[in-house]
PDB file of N, CA and C and ligand atoms in Angstrom:
ATOM      1  N   UNK Y 116     -10.463  15.362  -5.941  1.00 54.00           N
ATOM      2  CA  UNK Y 116     -12.170  13.857  -6.006  1.00 54.00           C
ATOM      3  C   UNK Y 116     -11.843  14.256  -4.574  1.00 54.00           C
ATOM      4  N   UNK Y 117     -12.354  14.473  -3.587  1.00 59.00           N
ATOM      5  CA  UNK Y 117     -13.010  14.249  -2.260  1.00 59.00           C
ATOM      6  C   UNK Y 117     -12.919  13.344  -1.647  1.00 59.00           C
ATOM      7  N   UNK Y 118     -13.548  12.046  -2.493  1.00 61.00           N
ATOM      8  CA  UNK Y 118     -13.713  10.982  -1.807  1.00 61.00           C
ATOM      9  C   UNK Y 118     -12.714   9.931  -1.545  1.00 61.00           C
ATOM     10  N   UNK Y 119     -11.767  10.516  -2.243  1.00 84.00           N
ATOM     11  CA  UNK Y 119     -10.606  10.012  -1.762  1.00 84.00           C
ATOM     12  C   UNK Y 119      -9.344  10.255  -0.861  1.00 84.00           C
ATOM     13  N   UNK Y 120      -9.877  11.647  -0.894  1.00 90.00           N
ATOM     14  CA  UNK Y 120      -9.233  12.008   0.292  1.00 90.00           C
ATOM     15  C   UNK Y 120      -9.030  10.479   2.269  1.00 90.00           C
ATOM     16  N   UNK Y 121      -8.359  10.760   2.576  1.00 93.00           N
ATOM     17  CA  UNK Y 121      -8.374  10.260   3.765  1.00 93.00           C
ATOM     18  C   UNK Y 121      -8.085  11.072   5.302  1.00 93.00           C
ATOM     19  N   UNK Y 122      -8.362  11.027   5.990  1.00 93.00           N
ATOM     20  CA  UNK Y 122      -8.954  11.722   7.251  1.00 93.00           C
ATOM     21  C   UNK Y 122      -7.898  11.807   7.997  1.00 93.00           C
ATOM     22  N   UNK Y 123      -7.445  10.427   7.817  1.00 94.00           N
ATOM     23  CA  UNK Y 123      -6.803  10.318   9.432  1.00 94.00           C
ATOM     24  C   UNK Y 123      -6.147   8.644   8.604  1.00 94.00           C
ATOM     25  N   UNK Y 124      -4.438   8.060   8.844  1.00 95.00           N
ATOM     26  CA  UNK Y 124      -4.774   6.965   7.919  1.00 95.00           C
ATOM     27  C   UNK Y 124      -3.096   6.520  10.152  1.00 95.00           C
ATOM     28  N   UNK Y 125      -3.846   5.790   9.472  1.00 94.00           N
ATOM     29  CA  UNK Y 125      -2.332   4.749  10.700  1.00 94.00           C
ATOM     30  C   UNK Y 125      -2.318   4.052  11.014  1.00 94.00           C
ATOM     31  N   UNK Y 126      -0.808   3.396  11.584  1.00 93.00           N
ATOM     32  CA  UNK Y 126      -0.203   2.160  10.828  1.00 93.00           C
ATOM     33  C   UNK Y 126      -0.647   1.509  12.557  1.00 93.00           C
ATOM     34  N   UNK Y 127      -0.896  -0.215  12.285  1.00 92.00           N
ATOM     35  CA  UNK Y 127      -1.373  -1.303  12.957  1.00 92.00           C
ATOM     36  C   UNK Y 127      -0.022  -1.933  12.436  1.00 92.00           C
ATOM     37  N   UNK Y 128       0.336  -3.028  13.567  1.00 90.00           N
ATOM     38  CA  UNK Y 128       1.353  -4.296  13.657  1.00 90.00           C
ATOM     39  C   UNK Y 128       1.163  -4.495  12.140  1.00 90.00           C
ATOM     40  N   UNK Y 129      -0.454  -5.058  11.332  1.00 93.00           N
ATOM     41  CA  UNK Y 129       0.126  -5.757  10.513  1.00 93.00           C
ATOM     42  C   UNK Y 129      -1.191  -5.376   9.264  1.00 93.00           C
ATOM     43  N   UNK Y 130      -1.708  -4.652   9.778  1.00 95.00           N
ATOM     44  CA  UNK Y 130      -1.987  -3.477   8.889  1.00 95.00           C
ATOM     45  C   UNK Y 130      -2.143  -1.856   8.795  1.00 95.00           C
ATOM     46  N   UNK Y 131      -3.105  -1.241   7.735  1.00 96.00           N
ATOM     47  CA  UNK Y 131      -2.922   0.584   8.444  1.00 96.00           C
ATOM     48  C   UNK Y 131      -4.435   0.146   7.717  1.00 96.00           C
ATOM     49  N   UNK Y 132      -5.077   1.301   8.575  1.00 96.00           N
ATOM     50  CA  UNK Y 132      -6.299   1.746   8.661  1.00 96.00           C
ATOM     51  C   UNK Y 132      -6.463   3.607   8.264  1.00 96.00           C
ATOM     52  N   UNK Y 133      -6.857   3.063   7.357  1.00 95.00           N
ATOM     53  CA  UNK Y 133      -7.465   4.296   6.737  1.00 95.00           C
ATOM     54  C   UNK Y 133      -9.562   5.074   6.884  1.00 95.00           C
ATOM     55  N   UNK Y 134      -9.134   6.273   7.661  1.00 95.00           N
ATOM     56  CA  UNK Y 134     -10.641   6.601   7.729  1.00 95.00           C
ATOM     57  C   UNK Y 134     -10.346   8.079   6.527  1.00 95.00           C
ATOM     58  N   UNK Y 135     -11.433   7.299   6.114  1.00 93.00           N
ATOM     59  CA  UNK Y 135     -11.244   8.330   5.323  1.00 93.00           C
ATOM     60  C   UNK Y 135     -12.487  10.123   4.975  1.00 93.00           C
ATOM     61  N   UNK Y 136     -12.139  10.534   3.710  1.00 90.00           N
ATOM     62  CA  UNK Y 136     -13.493  12.210   4.552  1.00 90.00           C
ATOM     63  C   UNK Y 136     -15.441  11.748   3.842  1.00 90.00           C
ATOM     64  N   UNK Y 137     -15.308  11.423   3.562  1.00 87.00           N
ATOM     65  CA  UNK Y 137     -16.123  10.487   3.674  1.00 87.00           C
ATOM     66  C   UNK Y 137     -17.110   9.750   4.404  1.00 87.00           C
ATOM     67  N   UNK Y 138     -16.692   9.683   5.575  1.00 78.00           N
ATOM     68  CA  UNK Y 138     -16.330   9.058   6.721  1.00 78.00           C
ATOM     69  C   UNK Y 138     -16.729   7.387   6.269  1.00 78.00           C
ATOM     70  N   UNK Y 139     -15.307   6.578   5.157  1.00 87.00           N
ATOM     71  CA  UNK Y 139     -15.904   5.221   4.980  1.00 87.00           C
ATOM     72  C   UNK Y 139     -14.785   4.831   6.276  1.00 87.00           C
ATOM     73  N   UNK Y 140     -14.375   3.622   6.444  1.00 92.00           N
ATOM     74  CA  UNK Y 140     -13.201   3.612   6.744  1.00 92.00           C
ATOM     75  C   UNK Y 140     -12.578   1.944   6.711  1.00 92.00           C
ATOM     76  N   UNK Y 141     -11.476   1.494   6.231  1.00 93.00           N
ATOM     77  CA  UNK Y 141     -11.257   0.605   5.388  1.00 93.00           C
ATOM     78  C   UNK Y 141      -9.396   0.131   6.543  1.00 93.00           C
ATOM     79  N   UNK Y 142      -9.765  -1.305   6.233  1.00 95.00           N
ATOM     80  CA  UNK Y 142      -8.083  -1.792   6.876  1.00 95.00           C
ATOM     81  C   UNK Y 142      -7.708  -2.221   5.488  1.00 95.00           C
ATOM     82  N   UNK Y 143      -6.740  -2.184   5.877  1.00 96.00           N
ATOM     83  CA  UNK Y 143      -5.502  -3.156   4.258  1.00 96.00           C
ATOM     84  C   UNK Y 143      -4.163  -3.485   4.779  1.00 96.00           C
ATOM     85  N   UNK Y 144      -4.244  -4.901   4.773  1.00 95.00           N
ATOM     86  CA  UNK Y 144      -2.958  -5.998   5.405  1.00 95.00           C
ATOM     87  C   UNK Y 144      -2.087  -4.949   5.019  1.00 95.00           C
ATOM     88  N   UNK Y 145      -0.973  -5.030   5.119  1.00 96.00           N
ATOM     89  CA  UNK Y 145       0.291  -5.138   4.554  1.00 96.00           C
ATOM     90  C   UNK Y 145       0.716  -6.439   3.746  1.00 96.00           C
ATOM     91  N   UNK Y 146       0.267  -7.041   3.593  1.00 93.00           N
ATOM     92  CA  UNK Y 146       0.848  -7.925   3.329  1.00 93.00           C
ATOM     93  C   UNK Y 146      -0.350  -7.553   1.509  1.00 93.00           C
ATOM     94  N   UNK Y 147      -2.242  -7.564   2.087  1.00 94.00           N
ATOM     95  CA  UNK Y 147      -1.844  -6.684   0.519  1.00 94.00           C
ATOM     96  C   UNK Y 147      -1.766  -6.038  -0.309  1.00 94.00           C
ATOM     97  N   UNK Y 148      -1.308  -4.854   0.218  1.00 96.00           N
ATOM     98  CA  UNK Y 148      -0.569  -3.487   0.363  1.00 96.00           C
ATOM     99  C   UNK Y 148       0.126  -3.863  -0.484  1.00 96.00           C
ATOM    100  N   UNK Y 149       2.068  -5.050   0.106  1.00 95.00           N
ATOM    101  CA  UNK Y 149       3.048  -5.154  -0.762  1.00 95.00           C
ATOM    102  C   UNK Y 149       3.024  -5.632  -2.055  1.00 95.00           C
ATOM    103  N   UNK Y 150       1.508  -7.069  -1.916  1.00 92.00           N
ATOM    104  CA  UNK Y 150       0.949  -7.716  -3.312  1.00 92.00           C
ATOM    105  C   UNK Y 150       0.780  -6.540  -4.133  1.00 92.00           C
ATOM    106  N   UNK Y 151      -0.010  -5.176  -3.551  1.00 94.00           N
ATOM    107  CA  UNK Y 151      -0.104  -4.875  -4.878  1.00 94.00           C
ATOM    108  C   UNK Y 151       0.783  -3.921  -5.162  1.00 94.00           C
ATOM    109  N   UNK Y 152       1.931  -4.301  -4.931  1.00 95.00           N
ATOM    110  CA  UNK Y 152       2.880  -2.047  -4.172  1.00 95.00           C
ATOM    111  C   UNK Y 152       2.737  -2.107  -6.502  1.00 95.00           C
ATOM    112  N   UNK Y 153       2.115  -1.059  -5.936  1.00 96.00           N
ATOM    113  CA  UNK Y 153       2.300  -0.645  -8.299  1.00 96.00           C
ATOM    114  C   UNK Y 153       3.271   0.574  -8.443  1.00 96.00           C
ATOM    115  N   UNK Y 154       5.188  -0.193  -8.216  1.00 96.00           N
ATOM    116  CA  UNK Y 154       6.197   0.535  -8.806  1.00 96.00           C
ATOM    117  C   UNK Y 154       7.070  -0.999  -9.483  1.00 96.00           C
ATOM    118  N   UNK Y 155       7.225   0.026 -10.376  1.00 93.00           N
ATOM    119  CA  UNK Y 155       7.512  -0.698 -12.095  1.00 93.00           C
ATOM    120  C   UNK Y 155       8.064  -1.617 -12.067  1.00 93.00           C
ATOM    121  N   UNK Y 156       8.674  -1.925 -10.642  1.00 89.00           N
ATOM    122  CA  UNK Y 156      10.259  -3.329 -10.651  1.00 89.00           C
ATOM    123  C   UNK Y 156       8.809  -3.766  -9.988  1.00 89.00           C
ATOM    124  N   UNK Y 157       8.164  -3.676  -8.981  1.00 91.00           N
ATOM    125  CA  UNK Y 157       7.329  -5.571  -7.884  1.00 91.00           C
ATOM    126  C   UNK Y 157       5.714  -5.343  -9.441  1.00 91.00           C
ATOM    127  N   UNK Y 158       5.490  -4.283 -10.644  1.00 90.00           N
ATOM    128  CA  UNK Y 158       4.719  -4.352 -11.543  1.00 90.00           C
ATOM    129  C   UNK Y 158       5.314  -5.699 -12.332  1.00 90.00           C
ATOM    130  N   UNK Y 159       6.862  -5.825 -12.681  1.00 88.00           N
ATOM    131  CA  UNK Y 159       8.176  -6.287 -14.146  1.00 88.00           C
ATOM    132  C   UNK Y 159       7.661  -7.463 -13.390  1.00 88.00           C
ATOM    133  N   UNK Y 160       7.824  -7.751 -12.146  1.00 85.00           N
ATOM    134  CA  UNK Y 160       8.341  -9.051 -11.068  1.00 85.00           C
ATOM    135  C   UNK Y 160       6.479  -9.382 -11.077  1.00 85.00           C
ATOM    136  N   UNK Y 161       5.621  -9.668 -10.696  1.00 85.00           N
ATOM    137  CA  UNK Y 161       3.703  -9.555 -10.733  1.00 85.00           C
ATOM    138  C   UNK Y 161       4.321  -9.966 -12.399  1.00 85.00           C
ATOM    139  N   UNK Y 162       4.660  -9.351 -13.568  1.00 87.00           N
ATOM    140  CA  UNK Y 162       4.062 -10.191 -14.811  1.00 87.00           C
ATOM    141  C   UNK Y 162       5.195 -10.734 -16.149  1.00 87.00           C
ATOM    142  N   UNK Y 163       5.867 -11.323 -14.558  1.00 83.00           N
ATOM    143  CA  UNK Y 163       7.567 -12.814 -14.651  1.00 83.00           C
ATOM    144  C   UNK Y 163       7.655 -12.225 -15.631  1.00 83.00           C
ATOM    145  N   UNK Y 164       8.332 -10.337 -15.957  1.00 81.00           N
ATOM    146  CA  UNK Y 164       9.434 -10.292 -17.337  1.00 81.00           C
ATOM    147  C   UNK Y 164      10.065  -9.910 -16.212  1.00 81.00           C
ATOM    148  N   UNK Y 165      10.761 -10.140 -14.480  1.00 76.00           N
ATOM    149  CA  UNK Y 165      12.054 -10.033 -14.456  1.00 76.00           C
ATOM    150  C   UNK Y 165      12.759 -11.204 -14.458  1.00 76.00           C
ATOM    151  N   UNK Y 166      13.362 -12.219 -15.062  1.00 73.00           N
ATOM    152  CA  UNK Y 166      14.144 -13.143 -14.432  1.00 73.00           C
ATOM    153  C   UNK Y 166      14.950 -13.416 -13.517  1.00 73.00           C
ATOM    154  N   UNK Y 167      15.596 -12.253 -12.847  1.00 72.00           N
ATOM    155  CA  UNK Y 167      16.674 -12.660 -11.456  1.00 72.00           C
ATOM    156  C   UNK Y 167      15.229 -11.830  -9.739  1.00 72.00           C
ATOM    157  N   UNK Y 168      13.792 -11.700 -10.525  1.00 72.00           N
ATOM    158  CA  UNK Y 168      13.400 -11.798  -9.398  1.00 72.00           C
ATOM    159  C   UNK Y 168      12.030 -12.725  -8.964  1.00 72.00           C
ATOM    160  N   UNK Y 169      12.395 -13.440  -8.035  1.00 70.00           N
ATOM    161  CA  UNK Y 169      10.925 -14.725  -7.609  1.00 70.00           C
ATOM    162  C   UNK Y 169      10.006 -13.527  -6.994  1.00 70.00           C
ATOM    163  N   UNK Y 170       9.037 -14.621  -6.409  1.00 70.00           N
ATOM    164  CA  UNK Y 170       7.639 -13.754  -5.650  1.00 70.00           C
ATOM    165  C   UNK Y 170       8.742 -13.987  -4.571  1.00 70.00           C
ATOM    166  N   UNK Y 171       8.112 -13.198  -4.051  1.00 75.00           N
ATOM    167  CA  UNK Y 171       8.360 -13.503  -2.280  1.00 75.00           C
ATOM    168  C   UNK Y 171       7.591 -14.532  -1.362  1.00 75.00           C
ATOM    169  N   UNK Y 172       7.982 -15.591  -0.578  1.00 80.00           N
ATOM    170  CA  UNK Y 172       7.452 -16.059  -0.004  1.00 80.00           C
ATOM    171  C   UNK Y 172       6.396 -15.607   1.277  1.00 80.00           C
ATOM    172  N   UNK Y 173       5.915 -17.198   1.466  1.00 80.00           N
ATOM    173  CA  UNK Y 173       4.640 -16.475   2.713  1.00 80.00           C
ATOM    174  C   UNK Y 173       5.539 -15.568   3.841  1.00 80.00           C
ATOM    175  N   UNK Y 174       6.500 -16.050   4.325  1.00 86.00           N
ATOM    176  CA  UNK Y 174       7.400 -15.523   5.000  1.00 86.00           C
ATOM    177  C   UNK Y 174       8.052 -14.628   5.637  1.00 86.00           C
ATOM    178  N   UNK Y 175       8.255 -14.362   3.312  1.00 88.00           N
ATOM    179  CA  UNK Y 175       8.614 -12.910   3.898  1.00 88.00           C
ATOM    180  C   UNK Y 175       7.099 -11.763   4.432  1.00 88.00           C
ATOM    181  N   UNK Y 176       6.014 -12.160   3.540  1.00 88.00           N
ATOM    182  CA  UNK Y 176       5.483 -10.850   3.967  1.00 88.00           C
ATOM    183  C   UNK Y 176       4.870 -11.764   5.088  1.00 88.00           C
ATOM    184  N   UNK Y 177       4.914 -12.118   6.119  1.00 87.00           N
ATOM    185  CA  UNK Y 177       4.774 -12.365   7.419  1.00 87.00           C
ATOM    186  C   UNK Y 177       5.604 -11.693   8.666  1.00 87.00           C
ATOM    187  N   UNK Y 178       7.236 -11.146   8.336  1.00 89.00           N
ATOM    188  CA  UNK Y 178       7.316 -10.433   8.802  1.00 89.00           C
ATOM    189  C   UNK Y 178       7.812  -8.824   8.414  1.00 89.00           C
ATOM    190  N   UNK Y 179       7.133  -9.252   7.294  1.00 92.00           N
ATOM    191  CA  UNK Y 179       7.340  -7.443   6.462  1.00 92.00           C
ATOM    192  C   UNK Y 179       6.278  -6.326   7.675  1.00 92.00           C
ATOM    193  N   UNK Y 180       6.963  -5.128   8.011  1.00 93.00           N
ATOM    194  CA  UNK Y 180       6.134  -4.223   8.352  1.00 93.00           C
ATOM    195  C   UNK Y 180       6.172  -3.467   7.807  1.00 93.00           C
ATOM    196  N   UNK Y 181       5.471  -2.326   8.073  1.00 95.00           N
ATOM    197  CA  UNK Y 181       6.297  -1.042   7.850  1.00 95.00           C
ATOM    198  C   UNK Y 181       6.851   0.005   8.276  1.00 95.00           C
ATOM    199  N   UNK Y 182       7.504   1.101   7.887  1.00 95.00           N
ATOM    200  CA  UNK Y 182       8.181   1.494   8.965  1.00 95.00           C
ATOM    201  C   UNK Y 182       7.793   2.975   8.386  1.00 95.00           C
ATOM    202  N   UNK Y 183       7.308   3.704   7.106  1.00 96.00           N
ATOM    203  CA  UNK Y 183       7.215   4.412   7.064  1.00 96.00           C
ATOM    204  C   UNK Y 183       5.525   5.495   6.085  1.00 96.00           C
ATOM    205  N   UNK Y 184       5.391   6.233   5.891  1.00 96.00           N
ATOM    206  CA  UNK Y 184       4.742   7.199   5.513  1.00 96.00           C
ATOM    207  C   UNK Y 184       4.631   7.788   5.297  1.00 96.00           C
ATOM    208  N   UNK Y 185       4.848   8.133   3.570  1.00 96.00           N
ATOM    209  CA  UNK Y 185       5.114   9.731   3.577  1.00 96.00           C
ATOM    210  C   UNK Y 185       3.576  10.079   2.616  1.00 96.00           C
ATOM    211  N   UNK Y 186       3.514  11.554   2.796  1.00 94.00           N
ATOM    212  CA  UNK Y 186       3.123  12.109   2.097  1.00 94.00           C
ATOM    213  C   UNK Y 186       3.747  12.496   0.758  1.00 94.00           C
ATOM    214  N   UNK Y 187       2.878  12.096  -0.568  1.00 95.00           N
ATOM    215  CA  UNK Y 187       2.898  12.657  -2.395  1.00 95.00           C
ATOM    216  C   UNK Y 187       2.824  13.492  -2.394  1.00 95.00           C
ATOM    217  N   UNK Y 188       2.807  14.770  -2.176  1.00 93.00           N
ATOM    218  CA  UNK Y 188       2.306  16.600  -2.670  1.00 93.00           C
ATOM    219  C   UNK Y 188       0.639  15.970  -1.918  1.00 93.00           C
ATOM    220  N   UNK Y 189      -0.910  16.180  -2.573  1.00 90.00           N
ATOM    221  CA  UNK Y 189      -2.222  15.914  -2.001  1.00 90.00           C
ATOM    222  C   UNK Y 189      -2.584  14.912  -2.282  1.00 90.00           C
ATOM    223  N   UNK Y 190      -2.089  14.146  -3.119  1.00 93.00           N
ATOM    224  CA  UNK Y 190      -2.668  12.635  -4.075  1.00 93.00           C
ATOM    225  C   UNK Y 190      -1.901  11.275  -3.468  1.00 93.00           C
ATOM    226  N   UNK Y 191      -1.309  11.271  -2.681  1.00 96.00           N
ATOM    227  CA  UNK Y 191      -1.085   9.797  -2.696  1.00 96.00           C
ATOM    228  C   UNK Y 191       0.376  10.224  -0.998  1.00 96.00           C
ATOM    229  N   UNK Y 192       0.848   8.535  -1.177  1.00 97.00           N
ATOM    230  CA  UNK Y 192       1.638   8.421   0.038  1.00 97.00           C
ATOM    231  C   UNK Y 192       2.684   7.735  -0.232  1.00 97.00           C
ATOM    232  N   UNK Y 193       3.699   7.567   0.081  1.00 98.00           N
ATOM    233  CA  UNK Y 193       5.014   6.407  -0.113  1.00 98.00           C
ATOM    234  C   UNK Y 193       4.987   5.642   0.933  1.00 98.00           C
ATOM    235  N   UNK Y 194       5.049   4.807   0.590  1.00 97.00           N
ATOM    236  CA  UNK Y 194       5.623   3.468   1.883  1.00 97.00           C
ATOM    237  C   UNK Y 194       5.676   2.554   1.554  1.00 97.00           C
ATOM    238  N   UNK Y 195       7.392   2.326   3.230  1.00 97.00           N
ATOM    239  CA  UNK Y 195       7.951   1.921   2.783  1.00 97.00           C
ATOM    240  C   UNK Y 195       8.803   1.037   3.497  1.00 97.00           C
ATOM    241  N   UNK Y 196       9.022   0.388   3.362  1.00 97.00           N
ATOM    242  CA  UNK Y 196       8.532  -1.424   3.949  1.00 97.00           C
ATOM    243  C   UNK Y 196       9.865  -1.783   4.508  1.00 97.00           C
ATOM    244  N   UNK Y 197       9.553  -2.308   5.522  1.00 95.00           N
ATOM    245  CA  UNK Y 197      10.972  -2.959   6.244  1.00 95.00           C
ATOM    246  C   UNK Y 197      11.942  -3.346   5.338  1.00 95.00           C
ATOM    247  N   UNK Y 198      11.478  -4.296   4.822  1.00 94.00           N
ATOM    248  CA  UNK Y 198      12.922  -4.207   3.952  1.00 94.00           C
ATOM    249  C   UNK Y 198      13.529  -3.244   3.067  1.00 94.00           C
ATOM    250  N   UNK Y 199      13.334  -2.217   2.865  1.00 95.00           N
ATOM    251  CA  UNK Y 199      14.271  -1.268   2.158  1.00 95.00           C
ATOM    252  C   UNK Y 199      13.531  -0.809   0.972  1.00 95.00           C
ATOM    253  N   UNK Y 200      12.317  -1.518   0.507  1.00 96.00           N
ATOM    254  CA  UNK Y 200      11.415  -1.030  -0.268  1.00 96.00           C
ATOM    255  C   UNK Y 200      10.909   0.313   0.080  1.00 96.00           C
ATOM    256  N   UNK Y 201      11.078   0.961  -0.827  1.00 97.00           N
ATOM    257  CA  UNK Y 201      10.128   2.307  -0.551  1.00 97.00           C
ATOM    258  C   UNK Y 201       9.933   3.385  -2.258  1.00 97.00           C
ATOM    259  N   UNK Y 202      10.106   2.064  -3.025  1.00 97.00           N
ATOM    260  CA  UNK Y 202       8.989   2.775  -4.037  1.00 97.00           C
ATOM    261  C   UNK Y 202       8.167   3.054  -4.695  1.00 97.00           C
ATOM    262  N   UNK Y 203       6.736   2.413  -4.329  1.00 97.00           N
ATOM    263  CA  UNK Y 203       5.390   1.950  -4.721  1.00 97.00           C
ATOM    264  C   UNK Y 203       4.996   3.669  -4.082  1.00 97.00           C
ATOM    265  N   UNK Y 204       4.479   4.555  -5.066  1.00 98.00           N
ATOM    266  CA  UNK Y 204       3.322   5.523  -4.251  1.00 98.00           C
ATOM    267  C   UNK Y 204       2.141   4.984  -4.762  1.00 98.00           C
ATOM    268  N   UNK Y 205       1.251   4.929  -4.016  1.00 97.00           N
ATOM    269  CA  UNK Y 205       0.292   5.031  -3.235  1.00 97.00           C
ATOM    270  C   UNK Y 205      -0.850   6.181  -3.882  1.00 97.00           C
ATOM    271  N   UNK Y 206      -1.477   6.187  -4.462  1.00 96.00           N
ATOM    272  CA  UNK Y 206      -2.538   6.812  -4.971  1.00 96.00           C
ATOM    273  C   UNK Y 206      -3.625   7.331  -3.313  1.00 96.00           C
ATOM    274  N   UNK Y 207      -4.255   7.896  -3.520  1.00 95.00           N
ATOM    275  CA  UNK Y 207      -5.299   7.606  -3.089  1.00 95.00           C
ATOM    276  C   UNK Y 207      -6.662   7.141  -3.360  1.00 95.00           C
ATOM    277  N   UNK Y 208      -6.309   7.047  -4.533  1.00 94.00           N
ATOM    278  CA  UNK Y 208      -7.788   6.335  -4.841  1.00 94.00           C
ATOM    279  C   UNK Y 208      -7.686   5.378  -5.269  1.00 94.00           C
ATOM    280  N   UNK Y 209      -6.317   4.111  -5.552  1.00 96.00           N
ATOM    281  CA  UNK Y 209      -5.584   3.591  -5.437  1.00 96.00           C
ATOM    282  C   UNK Y 209      -5.775   3.062  -3.781  1.00 96.00           C
ATOM    283  N   UNK Y 210      -5.756   2.853  -3.225  1.00 96.00           N
ATOM    284  CA  UNK Y 210      -6.093   2.978  -1.808  1.00 96.00           C
ATOM    285  C   UNK Y 210      -7.085   2.364  -1.686  1.00 96.00           C
ATOM    286  N   UNK Y 211      -8.055   3.536  -1.884  1.00 94.00           N
ATOM    287  CA  UNK Y 211      -9.502   3.552  -1.867  1.00 94.00           C
ATOM    288  C   UNK Y 211      -9.795   2.306  -3.222  1.00 94.00           C
ATOM    289  N   UNK Y 212      -9.295   1.634  -4.064  1.00 93.00           N
ATOM    290  CA  UNK Y 212     -10.122   0.895  -5.190  1.00 93.00           C
ATOM    291  C   UNK Y 212     -10.156  -0.408  -4.520  1.00 93.00           C
ATOM    292  N   UNK Y 213      -8.742  -0.757  -3.543  1.00 94.00           N
ATOM    293  CA  UNK Y 213      -8.317  -1.479  -2.834  1.00 94.00           C
ATOM    294  C   UNK Y 213      -9.224  -1.955  -2.006  1.00 94.00           C
ATOM    295  N   UNK Y 214      -9.353  -1.568  -1.360  1.00 91.00           N
ATOM    296  CA  UNK Y 214     -10.158  -1.756  -0.278  1.00 91.00           C
ATOM    297  C   UNK Y 214     -11.295  -2.239  -0.274  1.00 91.00           C
ATOM    298  N   UNK Y 215     -12.138  -1.427  -1.611  1.00 90.00           N
ATOM    299  CA  UNK Y 215     -13.290  -1.415  -1.826  1.00 90.00           C
ATOM    300  C   UNK Y 215     -13.354  -2.549  -3.051  1.00 90.00           C
ATOM    301  N   UNK Y 216     -12.122  -3.168  -3.250  1.00 89.00           N
ATOM    302  CA  UNK Y 216     -12.290  -4.750  -3.872  1.00 89.00           C
ATOM    303  C   UNK Y 216     -11.993  -5.815  -2.964  1.00 89.00           C
ATOM    304  N   UNK Y 217     -11.855  -5.819  -1.737  1.00 81.00           N
ATOM    305  CA  UNK Y 217     -12.014  -6.340  -1.067  1.00 81.00           C
ATOM    306  C   UNK Y 217     -13.270  -7.213   0.272  1.00 81.00           C
ATOM    307  N   UNK Y 218     -13.175  -8.109  -0.030  1.00 71.00           N
ATOM    308  CA  UNK Y 218     -14.306  -9.415   0.743  1.00 71.00           C
ATOM    309  C   UNK Y 218     -14.410  -7.995   2.055  1.00 71.00           C
TER     310      UNK Y 218
HETATM  311 ZN1  LIG I 261       7.258  -2.077  -5.543  1.00 71.65          ZN
END
């Protein structure tokens, strides 16, 4: 899937800037990225299936930053967050979908 290949991923203080192979550019806020974290645990929290977890406050997102971006194979990146959360693996296709879903 050529069109889902980023040529450049750059961290800023509040968002991730992505340049795609088809030369489209997107900016995804950390707030949005973390809210949409695709890992099983975050999924359970969003669906209300984890009784021991509450949704994070706005404050939480305000102070959240990205510590690292690790390449996973040829199709995804793992995002490592400042609170230690690192189980979310974001495929390029998913990042592209998020970008296109933005207003
Ligand atoms: Zn997660």
